[in-house]
Amino acid sequence: MTKQINTIAVLTSGGDAPGMNAAIRAVVRTALARGKKVFGINRGYNGLISGDIFEMNSKDVSDIIQKGGTVLRTARCKEFITPEGQKRGADMCKVFGIDGLVVIGGDGSFKGAEKLANLGINTIGVPGTIDLDIACTDYTIGFDTAVNTAMEAIDKIRDTSTSHERCSVVEVMGRDAGYIALWAGIVNGAEAVLLPEKQNITQEELIKTIIQNRNKGKKHNLIINAEGSPEDSVKLANRIEEVTGISTRATILGHLQRGGSPTAVDRMHASMMGAYAVDLLCKGKSNRVVAFKEGKYVDYDIIEALKMQKSISEKRYELSKILSI
Ligand code: ADP
Ligand code: F6P
């Protein structure tokens, strides 16, 4: 028999991402529209365990769709990785009468969601991470904003780099995935992109390319280095300068890529996915992840989703090389 859901809670977990607020808003307002009671849980699984939980109404999510970060705050919670922590979380849901939960986060957060589902709390994951590294979905909330932020920052670095006829090594985020780096490589017109997924360019080859580019008359060289690539950005910049004699600077873009007002793309996906998650709960579904696949919103079993693999697009990688000549 389908479990009737009366009270839905929402939390954000792991690294924050622009668009998480739009997703929270969509969960809260869709749930209210379906006649459900709604709770917000502060600071991810930490707040769930400690009972940092409050009832939310429509006004609580006013004026947040345009804001970066997450109004529910986020955290990484070690205790929740243990069976005892998970049991405390499930017990706290029962204390507040929470029978449906939406977890906005990445793969780690979904592992926690799966544990709660096994403990009887109907739980749905919504993919929120700038890294785009969730295998079951073509889109994760925050990616578009992060790439646009990186692109604008790198354009600025290019201005000064060209003026000084320098080489720039720019490190972008992405943890073990190179999606932000590959996109930046193409949209910023980089001379080379170093990715965790493609460890096929040696330092010598890279330096040779930079020298050839100088001989061709290029005024500057832009190297995008993904956070997860084996190259250390500062050491690489020093080595390039030492061997080529070209003045070289390393810039690590860092957390500025995680902030800022979400783009329309992020707000739209966040709104659609948040509402979709609530509708799954209303249908009595649990242990599912919302995904955007081949232009459609769909959902997958969490365990199945966590087993899936994806990699960067070979076509885009080839294009980044062709366009850098
Ligand atoms: P993300 O969700 O962005 O991948 P993390 O990997 O840091 O971020 O995970 C976020 C949180 O999810 C962790 O701090 C922890 O509370 C929870 N989590 C991660 N892995 C597990 C696990 N195997 N079992 C239960 N909870 C987990
Ligand atoms: O997962 C998002 C992300 O920004 C990664 O790109 C990065 O590796 C990591 O989080 C940084 O985490 P923290 O904010 O804990 O330094």
mmCIF file of C-alpha atoms in Angstrom, residues 50-324:
data_model
loop_
_atom_site.group_PDB
_atom_site.id
_atom_site.type_symbol
_atom_site.label_atom_id
_atom_site.label_comp_id
_atom_site.label_asym_id
_atom_site.label_seq_id
_atom_site.Cartn_x
_atom_site.Cartn_y
_atom_site.Cartn_z
ATOM 1 C CA SER A 50 20.319 17.729 16.777
ATOM 2 C CA GLY A 51 16.701 18.678 15.983
ATOM 3 C CA ASP A 52 17.528 22.079 14.442
ATOM 4 C CA ILE A 53 14.196 21.895 12.637
ATOM 5 C CA PHE A 54 11.511 24.546 12.132
ATOM 6 C CA GLU A 55 8.159 24.772 10.414
ATOM 7 C CA MET A 56 8.192 26.712 7.121
ATOM 8 C CA ASN A 57 5.469 28.666 5.415
ATOM 9 C CA SER A 58 5.302 30.320 2.031
ATOM 10 C CA LYS A 59 6.765 33.616 3.316
ATOM 11 C CA ASP A 60 9.846 31.843 4.658
ATOM 12 C CA VAL A 61 11.021 31.291 1.103
ATOM 13 C CA SER A 62 10.190 34.780 -0.209
ATOM 14 C CA ASP A 63 13.046 36.751 -1.693
ATOM 15 C CA ILE A 64 15.493 33.831 -1.857
ATOM 16 C CA ILE A 65 15.233 32.596 -5.470
ATOM 17 C CA GLN A 66 17.916 35.062 -6.580
ATOM 18 C CA LYS A 67 20.315 34.382 -3.714
ATOM 19 C CA GLY A 68 23.429 32.208 -3.830
ATOM 20 C CA GLY A 69 24.325 29.779 -1.036
ATOM 21 C CA THR A 70 21.613 28.095 0.996
ATOM 22 C CA VAL A 71 19.371 29.768 3.566
ATOM 23 C CA LEU A 72 19.161 26.413 5.383
ATOM 24 C CA ARG A 73 22.969 26.425 5.685
ATOM 25 C CA THR A 74 24.883 23.272 4.917
ATOM 26 C CA ALA A 75 27.367 21.028 6.646
ATOM 27 C CA ARG A 76 29.360 17.879 6.396
ATOM 28 C CA CYS A 77 28.304 15.566 9.229
ATOM 29 C CA LYS A 78 30.678 12.764 10.216
ATOM 30 C CA GLU A 79 28.256 11.299 12.742
ATOM 31 C CA PHE A 80 25.691 10.628 10.035
ATOM 32 C CA ILE A 81 28.079 8.206 8.308
ATOM 33 C CA THR A 82 27.682 5.878 11.305
ATOM 34 C CA PRO A 83 24.603 3.634 11.809
ATOM 35 C CA GLU A 84 24.085 5.292 15.236
ATOM 36 C CA GLY A 85 23.983 8.764 13.629
ATOM 37 C CA GLN A 86 21.562 7.580 10.960
ATOM 38 C CA LYS A 87 19.269 6.058 13.613
ATOM 39 C CA ARG A 88 19.341 9.340 15.558
ATOM 40 C CA GLY A 89 18.342 11.152 12.356
ATOM 41 C CA ALA A 90 15.460 8.777 11.649
ATOM 42 C CA ASP A 91 14.303 9.020 15.287
ATOM 43 C CA MET A 92 14.334 12.833 15.051
ATOM 44 C CA CYS A 93 12.116 12.637 11.949
ATOM 45 C CA LYS A 94 9.643 10.629 14.007
ATOM 46 C CA VAL A 95 9.771 13.200 16.849
ATOM 47 C CA PHE A 96 8.762 15.963 14.400
ATOM 48 C CA GLY A 97 6.313 13.753 12.481
ATOM 49 C CA ILE A 98 8.411 14.046 9.312
ATOM 50 C CA ASP A 99 7.452 11.232 6.953
ATOM 51 C CA GLY A 100 8.960 12.625 3.735
ATOM 52 C CA LEU A 101 12.381 14.242 3.278
ATOM 53 C CA VAL A 102 14.041 16.028 0.358
ATOM 54 C CA VAL A 103 17.859 16.020 0.480
ATOM 55 C CA ILE A 104 19.515 18.571 -1.805
ATOM 56 C CA GLY A 105 23.200 17.716 -2.291
ATOM 57 C CA GLY A 106 25.663 15.434 -4.011
ATOM 58 C CA ASP A 107 26.499 11.723 -4.031
ATOM 59 C CA GLY A 108 27.654 11.715 -0.389
ATOM 60 C CA SER A 109 24.366 13.266 0.715
ATOM 61 C CA PHE A 110 22.459 10.668 -1.332
ATOM 62 C CA LYS A 111 24.258 7.862 0.506
ATOM 63 C CA GLY A 112 22.847 9.347 3.709
ATOM 64 C CA ALA A 113 19.407 9.685 2.104
ATOM 65 C CA GLU A 114 19.453 6.003 1.183
ATOM 66 C CA LYS A 115 20.189 5.069 4.795
ATOM 67 C CA LEU A 116 17.234 7.142 6.011
ATOM 68 C CA ALA A 117 14.955 5.548 3.420
ATOM 69 C CA ASN A 118 15.976 2.136 4.811
ATOM 70 C CA LEU A 119 15.003 3.362 8.265
ATOM 71 C CA GLY A 120 11.463 4.113 7.097
ATOM 72 C CA ILE A 121 11.645 7.813 6.163
ATOM 73 C CA ASN A 122 10.554 8.361 2.559
ATOM 74 C CA THR A 123 13.527 10.208 1.118
ATOM 75 C CA ILE A 124 14.247 11.810 -2.270
ATOM 76 C CA GLY A 125 17.566 13.289 -3.461
ATOM 77 C CA VAL A 126 17.869 16.414 -5.602
ATOM 78 C CA PRO A 127 21.255 16.891 -7.316
ATOM 79 C CA GLY A 128 22.933 20.085 -6.122
ATOM 80 C CA THR A 129 26.647 20.575 -6.765
ATOM 81 C CA ILE A 130 28.731 22.877 -8.931
ATOM 82 C CA ASP A 131 30.884 19.879 -9.941
ATOM 83 C CA LEU A 132 28.337 18.207 -12.296
ATOM 84 C CA ASP A 133 29.760 14.919 -11.045
ATOM 85 C CA ILE A 134 26.548 12.989 -10.348
ATOM 86 C CA ALA A 135 26.455 10.139 -12.843
ATOM 87 C CA CYS A 136 22.694 9.629 -13.194
ATOM 88 C CA THR A 137 21.968 13.180 -14.337
ATOM 89 C CA ASP A 138 23.052 15.427 -17.190
ATOM 90 C CA TYR A 139 22.596 18.483 -14.935
ATOM 91 C CA THR A 140 23.320 19.350 -11.317
ATOM 92 C CA ILE A 141 22.042 22.555 -9.719
ATOM 93 C CA GLY A 142 24.822 25.155 -9.506
ATOM 94 C CA PHE A 143 26.946 24.115 -12.465
ATOM 95 C CA ASP A 144 25.812 26.812 -14.892
ATOM 96 C CA THR A 145 26.343 29.618 -12.393
ATOM 97 C CA ALA A 146 29.773 28.278 -11.402
ATOM 98 C CA VAL A 147 30.921 27.992 -15.018
ATOM 99 C CA ASN A 148 29.704 31.498 -15.813
ATOM 100 C CA THR A 149 31.471 32.853 -12.733
ATOM 101 C CA ALA A 150 34.685 31.076 -13.721
ATOM 102 C CA MET A 151 34.344 32.306 -17.315
ATOM 103 C CA GLU A 152 33.973 35.939 -16.269
ATOM 104 C CA ALA A 153 36.930 35.715 -13.874
ATOM 105 C CA ILE A 154 39.127 34.056 -16.502
ATOM 106 C CA ASP A 155 38.199 36.718 -19.089
ATOM 107 C CA LYS A 156 39.576 39.280 -16.648
ATOM 108 C CA ILE A 157 42.770 37.297 -16.129
ATOM 109 C CA ARG A 158 43.147 37.129 -19.911
ATOM 110 C CA ASP A 159 43.048 40.957 -20.172
ATOM 111 C CA THR A 160 46.011 41.434 -17.882
ATOM 112 C CA SER A 161 47.818 38.325 -19.117
ATOM 113 C CA THR A 162 47.637 39.528 -22.728
ATOM 114 C CA SER A 163 48.800 43.018 -21.789
ATOM 115 C CA HIS A 164 51.908 41.589 -20.154
ATOM 116 C CA GLU A 165 52.315 38.823 -22.774
ATOM 117 C CA ARG A 166 52.254 36.344 -19.943
ATOM 118 C CA CYS A 167 51.194 32.773 -19.445
ATOM 119 C CA SER A 168 48.362 32.136 -16.976
ATOM 120 C CA VAL A 169 47.631 28.923 -15.152
ATOM 121 C CA VAL A 170 44.100 29.115 -13.770
ATOM 122 C CA GLU A 171 42.852 26.454 -11.387
ATOM 123 C CA VAL A 172 39.115 25.813 -11.291
ATOM 124 C CA MET A 173 37.048 23.701 -8.878
ATOM 125 C CA GLY A 174 35.409 20.348 -9.543
ATOM 126 C CA ARG A 175 36.870 17.990 -6.948
ATOM 127 C CA ASP A 176 37.715 14.793 -8.928
ATOM 128 C CA ALA A 177 35.776 15.869 -12.018
ATOM 129 C CA GLY A 178 36.869 18.099 -14.891
ATOM 130 C CA TYR A 179 33.521 19.462 -16.107
ATOM 131 C CA ILE A 180 34.061 23.066 -15.006
ATOM 132 C CA ALA A 181 37.620 22.951 -16.397
ATOM 133 C CA LEU A 182 36.558 21.557 -19.762
ATOM 134 C CA TRP A 183 33.772 24.086 -20.167
ATOM 135 C CA ALA A 184 36.093 26.928 -19.156
ATOM 136 C CA GLY A 185 38.689 25.594 -21.593
ATOM 137 C CA ILE A 186 36.258 25.941 -24.481
ATOM 138 C CA VAL A 187 34.355 29.072 -23.482
ATOM 139 C CA ASN A 188 37.493 30.976 -22.446
ATOM 140 C CA GLY A 189 39.544 29.806 -25.416
ATOM 141 C CA ALA A 190 42.336 28.176 -23.413
ATOM 142 C CA GLU A 191 45.548 26.929 -24.999
ATOM 143 C CA ALA A 192 45.391 23.770 -22.867
ATOM 144 C CA VAL A 193 43.072 22.090 -20.362
ATOM 145 C CA LEU A 194 44.400 19.708 -17.714
ATOM 146 C CA LEU A 195 41.743 17.293 -16.485
ATOM 147 C CA PRO A 196 41.668 14.495 -13.903
ATOM 148 C CA GLU A 197 40.012 12.307 -16.553
ATOM 149 C CA LYS A 198 42.726 12.901 -19.173
ATOM 150 C CA GLN A 199 46.198 12.641 -17.739
ATOM 151 C CA ASN A 200 47.815 12.482 -21.155
ATOM 152 C CA ILE A 201 49.723 15.771 -21.414
ATOM 153 C CA THR A 202 53.220 15.742 -19.905
ATOM 154 C CA GLN A 203 54.781 18.948 -18.546
ATOM 155 C CA GLU A 204 57.325 18.797 -21.384
ATOM 156 C CA GLU A 205 54.590 18.611 -24.032
ATOM 157 C CA LEU A 206 52.744 21.488 -22.419
ATOM 158 C CA ILE A 207 55.882 23.624 -22.285
ATOM 159 C CA LYS A 208 56.673 22.770 -25.920
ATOM 160 C CA THR A 209 53.164 23.910 -26.910
ATOM 161 C CA ILE A 210 53.665 27.210 -25.052
ATOM 162 C CA ILE A 211 56.982 27.814 -26.852
ATOM 163 C CA GLN A 212 55.415 26.953 -30.230
ATOM 164 C CA ASN A 213 52.532 29.329 -29.468
ATOM 165 C CA ARG A 214 55.013 32.126 -28.730
ATOM 166 C CA ASN A 215 56.803 31.399 -31.994
ATOM 167 C CA LYS A 216 53.433 31.577 -33.784
ATOM 168 C CA GLY A 217 52.962 35.056 -32.354
ATOM 169 C CA LYS A 218 50.432 34.306 -29.587
ATOM 170 C CA LYS A 219 50.447 37.141 -27.054
ATOM 171 C CA HIS A 220 49.564 34.949 -24.102
ATOM 172 C CA ASN A 221 48.890 31.367 -23.068
ATOM 173 C CA LEU A 222 45.980 30.332 -20.898
ATOM 174 C CA ILE A 223 46.196 26.942 -19.179
ATOM 175 C CA ILE A 224 43.101 25.749 -17.311
ATOM 176 C CA ASN A 225 44.036 23.314 -14.560
ATOM 177 C CA ALA A 226 41.225 21.308 -12.945
ATOM 178 C CA GLU A 227 41.464 21.036 -9.162
ATOM 179 C CA GLY A 228 41.590 17.235 -9.478
ATOM 180 C CA SER A 229 44.353 17.095 -12.101
ATOM 181 C CA PRO A 230 47.748 15.875 -10.865
ATOM 182 C CA GLU A 231 49.454 19.201 -11.639
ATOM 183 C CA ASP A 232 49.989 21.670 -8.806
ATOM 184 C CA SER A 233 49.088 25.054 -10.328
ATOM 185 C CA VAL A 234 51.768 27.120 -8.567
ATOM 186 C CA LYS A 235 54.562 24.610 -9.215
ATOM 187 C CA LEU A 236 53.478 24.290 -12.841
ATOM 188 C CA ALA A 237 53.521 28.075 -13.326
ATOM 189 C CA ASN A 238 57.030 28.273 -11.800
ATOM 190 C CA ARG A 239 58.267 25.474 -14.052
ATOM 191 C CA ILE A 240 56.811 27.089 -17.202
ATOM 192 C CA GLU A 241 58.495 30.399 -16.339
ATOM 193 C CA GLU A 242 61.797 28.696 -15.515
ATOM 194 C CA VAL A 243 61.971 26.740 -18.793
ATOM 195 C CA THR A 244 60.398 29.208 -21.256
ATOM 196 C CA GLY A 245 61.434 32.513 -19.718
ATOM 197 C CA ILE A 246 57.815 33.666 -20.185
ATOM 198 C CA SER A 247 56.466 35.446 -17.138
ATOM 199 C CA THR A 248 53.809 33.100 -15.714
ATOM 200 C CA ARG A 249 51.242 33.498 -12.937
ATOM 201 C CA ALA A 250 48.998 30.966 -11.225
ATOM 202 C CA THR A 251 45.502 31.922 -10.062
ATOM 203 C CA ILE A 252 43.383 29.574 -7.989
ATOM 204 C CA LEU A 253 39.784 30.725 -8.412
ATOM 205 C CA GLY A 254 38.604 28.792 -5.350
ATOM 206 C CA HIS A 255 35.353 29.387 -3.523
ATOM 207 C CA LEU A 256 34.257 32.428 -5.506
ATOM 208 C CA GLN A 257 33.016 29.799 -7.990
ATOM 209 C CA ARG A 258 30.500 28.528 -5.429
ATOM 210 C CA GLY A 259 28.850 31.869 -4.698
ATOM 211 C CA GLY A 260 26.715 34.378 -6.530
ATOM 212 C CA SER A 261 23.192 34.798 -7.770
ATOM 213 C CA PRO A 262 22.063 31.699 -9.718
ATOM 214 C CA THR A 263 21.599 31.939 -13.473
ATOM 215 C CA ALA A 264 18.195 31.412 -15.092
ATOM 216 C CA VAL A 265 19.271 27.861 -16.036
ATOM 217 C CA ASP A 266 20.016 27.026 -12.397
ATOM 218 C CA ARG A 267 16.818 28.625 -11.119
ATOM 219 C CA MET A 268 14.753 26.715 -13.670
ATOM 220 C CA HIS A 269 16.300 23.288 -13.001
ATOM 221 C CA ALA A 270 16.137 23.904 -9.247
ATOM 222 C CA SER A 271 12.461 24.853 -9.429
ATOM 223 C CA MET A 272 11.560 21.869 -11.613
ATOM 224 C CA MET A 273 13.596 19.361 -9.610
ATOM 225 C CA GLY A 274 12.378 20.613 -6.214
ATOM 226 C CA ALA A 275 8.749 20.341 -7.325
ATOM 227 C CA TYR A 276 9.403 16.929 -8.915
ATOM 228 C CA ALA A 277 10.844 15.634 -5.621
ATOM 229 C CA VAL A 278 7.712 16.655 -3.719
ATOM 230 C CA ASP A 279 5.493 15.013 -6.316
ATOM 231 C CA LEU A 280 7.463 11.773 -5.934
ATOM 232 C CA LEU A 281 6.893 11.897 -2.170
ATOM 233 C CA CYS A 282 3.193 12.570 -2.697
ATOM 234 C CA LYS A 283 3.050 9.426 -4.877
ATOM 235 C CA GLY A 284 4.503 7.455 -1.962
ATOM 236 C CA LYS A 285 7.940 7.072 -3.598
ATOM 237 C CA SER A 286 11.134 6.781 -1.580
ATOM 238 C CA ASN A 287 14.839 6.148 -2.118
ATOM 239 C CA ARG A 288 14.850 7.998 -5.488
ATOM 240 C CA VAL A 289 17.088 10.669 -7.025
ATOM 241 C CA VAL A 290 15.664 13.310 -9.347
ATOM 242 C CA ALA A 291 17.641 13.622 -12.581
ATOM 243 C CA PHE A 292 17.611 15.566 -15.844
ATOM 244 C CA LYS A 293 18.331 13.105 -18.630
ATOM 245 C CA GLU A 294 18.179 13.786 -22.367
ATOM 246 C CA GLY A 295 15.977 16.821 -21.863
ATOM 247 C CA LYS A 296 13.503 15.227 -19.435
ATOM 248 C CA TYR A 297 13.130 15.134 -15.654
ATOM 249 C CA VAL A 298 13.220 11.524 -14.472
ATOM 250 C CA ASP A 299 14.073 9.631 -11.289
ATOM 251 C CA TYR A 300 16.267 6.683 -10.354
ATOM 252 C CA ASP A 301 16.656 4.353 -7.413
ATOM 253 C CA ILE A 302 19.426 5.842 -5.238
ATOM 254 C CA ILE A 303 21.504 2.636 -5.141
ATOM 255 C CA GLU A 304 21.262 2.305 -8.938
ATOM 256 C CA ALA A 305 22.110 5.986 -9.367
ATOM 257 C CA LEU A 306 25.194 5.705 -7.144
ATOM 258 C CA LYS A 307 26.461 2.763 -9.212
ATOM 259 C CA MET A 308 26.260 4.694 -12.499
ATOM 260 C CA GLN A 309 29.389 6.075 -14.164
ATOM 261 C CA LYS A 310 29.827 9.094 -16.368
ATOM 262 C CA SER A 311 32.752 10.851 -17.897
ATOM 263 C CA ILE A 312 33.540 14.038 -19.690
ATOM 264 C CA SER A 313 32.455 14.367 -23.317
ATOM 265 C CA GLU A 314 35.162 13.161 -25.718
ATOM 266 C CA LYS A 315 33.713 15.470 -28.367
ATOM 267 C CA ARG A 316 34.124 18.521 -26.154
ATOM 268 C CA TYR A 317 37.624 17.456 -25.133
ATOM 269 C CA GLU A 318 38.661 17.072 -28.784
ATOM 270 C CA LEU A 319 37.066 20.428 -29.576
ATOM 271 C CA SER A 320 39.006 22.129 -26.776
ATOM 272 C CA LYS A 321 42.220 20.899 -28.439
ATOM 273 C CA ILE A 322 41.223 21.768 -32.009
ATOM 274 C CA LEU A 323 40.172 25.300 -31.051
ATOM 275 C CA SER A 324 43.389 25.969 -29.141
#
